[in-house]
Short mmCIF file of C-alpha atoms in Angstrom, two decimals:
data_model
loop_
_atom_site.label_atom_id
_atom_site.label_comp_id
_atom_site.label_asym_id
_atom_site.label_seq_id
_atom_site.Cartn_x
_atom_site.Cartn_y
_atom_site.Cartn_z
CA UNK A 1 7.94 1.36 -11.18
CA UNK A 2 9.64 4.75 -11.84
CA UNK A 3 7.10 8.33 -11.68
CA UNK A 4 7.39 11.48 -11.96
CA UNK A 5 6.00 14.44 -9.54
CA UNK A 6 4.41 16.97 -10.99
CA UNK A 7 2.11 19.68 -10.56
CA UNK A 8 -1.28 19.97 -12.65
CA UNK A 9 -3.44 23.06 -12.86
CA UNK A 10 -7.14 22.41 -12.39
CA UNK A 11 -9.05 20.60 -14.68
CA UNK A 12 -12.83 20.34 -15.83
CA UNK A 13 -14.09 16.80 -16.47
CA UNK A 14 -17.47 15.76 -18.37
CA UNK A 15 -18.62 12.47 -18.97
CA UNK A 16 -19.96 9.43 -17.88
CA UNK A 17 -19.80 8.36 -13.80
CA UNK A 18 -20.81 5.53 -11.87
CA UNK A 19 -19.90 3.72 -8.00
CA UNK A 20 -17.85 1.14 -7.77
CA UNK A 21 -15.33 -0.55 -5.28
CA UNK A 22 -12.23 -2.53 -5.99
CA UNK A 23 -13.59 -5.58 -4.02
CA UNK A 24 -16.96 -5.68 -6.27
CA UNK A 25 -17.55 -8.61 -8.36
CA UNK A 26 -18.95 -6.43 -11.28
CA UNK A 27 -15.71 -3.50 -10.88
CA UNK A 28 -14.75 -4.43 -14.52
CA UNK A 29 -18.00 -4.47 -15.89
CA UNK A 30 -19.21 -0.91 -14.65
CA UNK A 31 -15.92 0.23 -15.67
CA UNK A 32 -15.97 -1.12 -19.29
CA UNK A 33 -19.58 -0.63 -19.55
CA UNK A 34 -18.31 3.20 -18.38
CA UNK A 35 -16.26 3.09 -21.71
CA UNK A 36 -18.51 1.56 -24.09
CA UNK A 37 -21.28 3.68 -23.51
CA UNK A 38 -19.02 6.72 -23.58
CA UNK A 39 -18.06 5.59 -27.28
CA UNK A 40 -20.57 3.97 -28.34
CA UNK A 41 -22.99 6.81 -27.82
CA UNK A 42 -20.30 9.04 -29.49
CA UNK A 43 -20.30 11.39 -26.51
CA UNK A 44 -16.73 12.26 -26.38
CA UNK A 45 -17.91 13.53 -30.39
CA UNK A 46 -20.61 15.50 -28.84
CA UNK A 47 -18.25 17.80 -25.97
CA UNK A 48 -17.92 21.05 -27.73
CA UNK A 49 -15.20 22.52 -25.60
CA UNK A 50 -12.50 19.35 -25.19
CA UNK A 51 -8.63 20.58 -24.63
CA UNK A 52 -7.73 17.75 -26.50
CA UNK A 53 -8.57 14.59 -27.91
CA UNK A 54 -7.20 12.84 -24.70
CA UNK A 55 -9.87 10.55 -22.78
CA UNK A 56 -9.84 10.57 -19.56
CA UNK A 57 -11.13 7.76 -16.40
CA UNK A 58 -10.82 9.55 -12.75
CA UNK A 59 -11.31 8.01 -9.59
CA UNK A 60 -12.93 10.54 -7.34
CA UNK A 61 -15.24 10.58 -4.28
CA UNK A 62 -13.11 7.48 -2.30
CA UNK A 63 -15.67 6.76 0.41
CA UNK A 64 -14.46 3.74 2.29
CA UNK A 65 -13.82 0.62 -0.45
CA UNK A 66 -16.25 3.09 -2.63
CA UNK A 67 -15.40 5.22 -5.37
CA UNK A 68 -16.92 7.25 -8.20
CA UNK A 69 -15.57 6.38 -11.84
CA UNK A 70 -16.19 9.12 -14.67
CA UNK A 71 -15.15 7.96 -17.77
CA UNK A 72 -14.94 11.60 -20.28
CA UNK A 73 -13.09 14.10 -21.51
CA UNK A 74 -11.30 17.79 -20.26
CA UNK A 75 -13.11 20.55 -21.16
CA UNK A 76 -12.24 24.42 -21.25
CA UNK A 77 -15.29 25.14 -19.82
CA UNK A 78 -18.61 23.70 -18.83
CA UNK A 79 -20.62 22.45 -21.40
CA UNK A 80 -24.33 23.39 -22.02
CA UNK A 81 -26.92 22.12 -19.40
CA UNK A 82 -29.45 20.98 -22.11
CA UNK A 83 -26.26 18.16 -23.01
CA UNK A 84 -25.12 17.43 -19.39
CA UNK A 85 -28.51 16.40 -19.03
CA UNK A 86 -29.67 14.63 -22.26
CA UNK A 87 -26.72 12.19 -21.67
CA UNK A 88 -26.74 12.06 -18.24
CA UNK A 89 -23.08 13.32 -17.84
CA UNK A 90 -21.21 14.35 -14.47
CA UNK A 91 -18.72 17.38 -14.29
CA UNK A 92 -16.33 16.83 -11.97
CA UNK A 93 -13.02 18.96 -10.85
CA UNK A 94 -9.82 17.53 -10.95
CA UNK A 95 -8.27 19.53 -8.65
CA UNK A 96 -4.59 21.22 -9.13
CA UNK A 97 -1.97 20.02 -6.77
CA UNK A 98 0.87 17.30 -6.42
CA UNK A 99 0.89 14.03 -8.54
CA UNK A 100 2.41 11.31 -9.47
CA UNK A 101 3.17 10.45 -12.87
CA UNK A 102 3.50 7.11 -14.51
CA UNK A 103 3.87 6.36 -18.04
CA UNK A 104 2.98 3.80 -19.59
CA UNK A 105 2.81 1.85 -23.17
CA UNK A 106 0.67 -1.13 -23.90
CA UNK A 107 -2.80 -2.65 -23.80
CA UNK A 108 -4.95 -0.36 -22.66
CA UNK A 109 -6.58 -3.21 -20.47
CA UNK A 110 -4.09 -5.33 -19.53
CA UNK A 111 -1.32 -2.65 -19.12
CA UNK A 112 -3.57 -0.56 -16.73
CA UNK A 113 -4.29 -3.27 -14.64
CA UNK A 114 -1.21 -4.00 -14.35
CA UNK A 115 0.61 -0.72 -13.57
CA UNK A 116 -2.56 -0.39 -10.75
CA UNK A 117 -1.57 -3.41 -9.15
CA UNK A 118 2.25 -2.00 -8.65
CA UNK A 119 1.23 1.58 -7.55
CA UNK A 120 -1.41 -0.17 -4.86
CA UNK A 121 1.51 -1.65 -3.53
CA UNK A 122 3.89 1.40 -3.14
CA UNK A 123 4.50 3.31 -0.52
CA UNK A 124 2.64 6.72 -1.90
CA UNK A 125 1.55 9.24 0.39
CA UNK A 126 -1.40 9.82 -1.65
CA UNK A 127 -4.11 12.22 -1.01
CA UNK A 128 -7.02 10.14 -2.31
CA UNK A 129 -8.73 13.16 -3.74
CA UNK A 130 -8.67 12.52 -7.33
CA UNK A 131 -6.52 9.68 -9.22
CA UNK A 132 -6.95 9.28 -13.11
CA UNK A 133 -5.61 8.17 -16.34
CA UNK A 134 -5.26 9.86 -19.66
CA UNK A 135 -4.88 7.99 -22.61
CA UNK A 136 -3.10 10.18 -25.21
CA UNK A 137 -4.25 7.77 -28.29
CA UNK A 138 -7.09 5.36 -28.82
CA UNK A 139 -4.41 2.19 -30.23
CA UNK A 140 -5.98 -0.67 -28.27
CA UNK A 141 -2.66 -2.86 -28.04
CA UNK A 142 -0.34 0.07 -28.29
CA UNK A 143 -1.75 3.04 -26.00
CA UNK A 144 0.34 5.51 -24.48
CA UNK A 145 -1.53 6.12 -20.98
CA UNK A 146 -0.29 8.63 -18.21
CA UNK A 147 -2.08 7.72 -14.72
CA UNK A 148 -1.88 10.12 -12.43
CA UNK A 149 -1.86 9.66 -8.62
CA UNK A 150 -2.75 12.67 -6.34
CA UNK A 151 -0.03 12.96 -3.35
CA UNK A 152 -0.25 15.00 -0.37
#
């Protein structure tokens, strides 16, 4: 699977987060349910300061098998407590350094999985830090989807 390296500036992330691990029976669930809500509860509509229309799913906090998923969108700048907290929504930092870059077309499930499952098996010297995906359109069965893999 071919990548590019690049280097990203900082970036401010609001939305949705919860703990998962990639050995838990209910990953997919708290992922999708992650999603859904996000959607559903038109949050992404409700950021005043997003960069773009991009969505965003990070993979932070790697503790062990354990992880942090936030499921959101980059913002300029924080948003209002009063929202953070209504929605229960996490800011995180995705910090600027070295990445990978893959791009990908495709499902938006099946097409993530899959690229996952090749980059777990490369030999990355990743940083574990902070790992995401950015889907540049919401076209279920044709998505164009950058993930994102934080190197050392």
């Amino acid at each position: 699977m071919e990548y590019e390296i690049v280097n990203l500036k900082e970036k401010i992330l609001v939305g949705l987060s919860a703990t998962t691990s990639n050995t838990s029976e209910d990953m997919g669930q708290v992922i999708g349910g992650l999603w859904e809500n996000f959607y559903k509860n038109g949050i992404n509509e409700k950021l005043k300061n997003r960069v773009n229309d991009f969505s965003i799913g990070l993979y932070s906090d790697y503790a062990g098998e354990n992880y942090l998923v936030t499921v959101g969108n980059e913002v300029s700048s924080e948003e209002d407590d009063k929202l953070i907290k209504n929605y229960n929504l996490t800011k995180k930092i995705i910090p600027a350094g070295k990445y990978a870059r893959f791009s990908i077309r495709g499902n938006m499930v099946t097409a993530v999985a899959e690229a996952w499952q090749q980059i777990w098996e490369m030999n990355l010297d990743r940083s574990f830090v902070a790992d995401f995906e950015e889907y540049k359109n919401a076209e279920i069965d044709d998505a164009e989807i950058d993930i994102y893999v934080a190197l050392k």
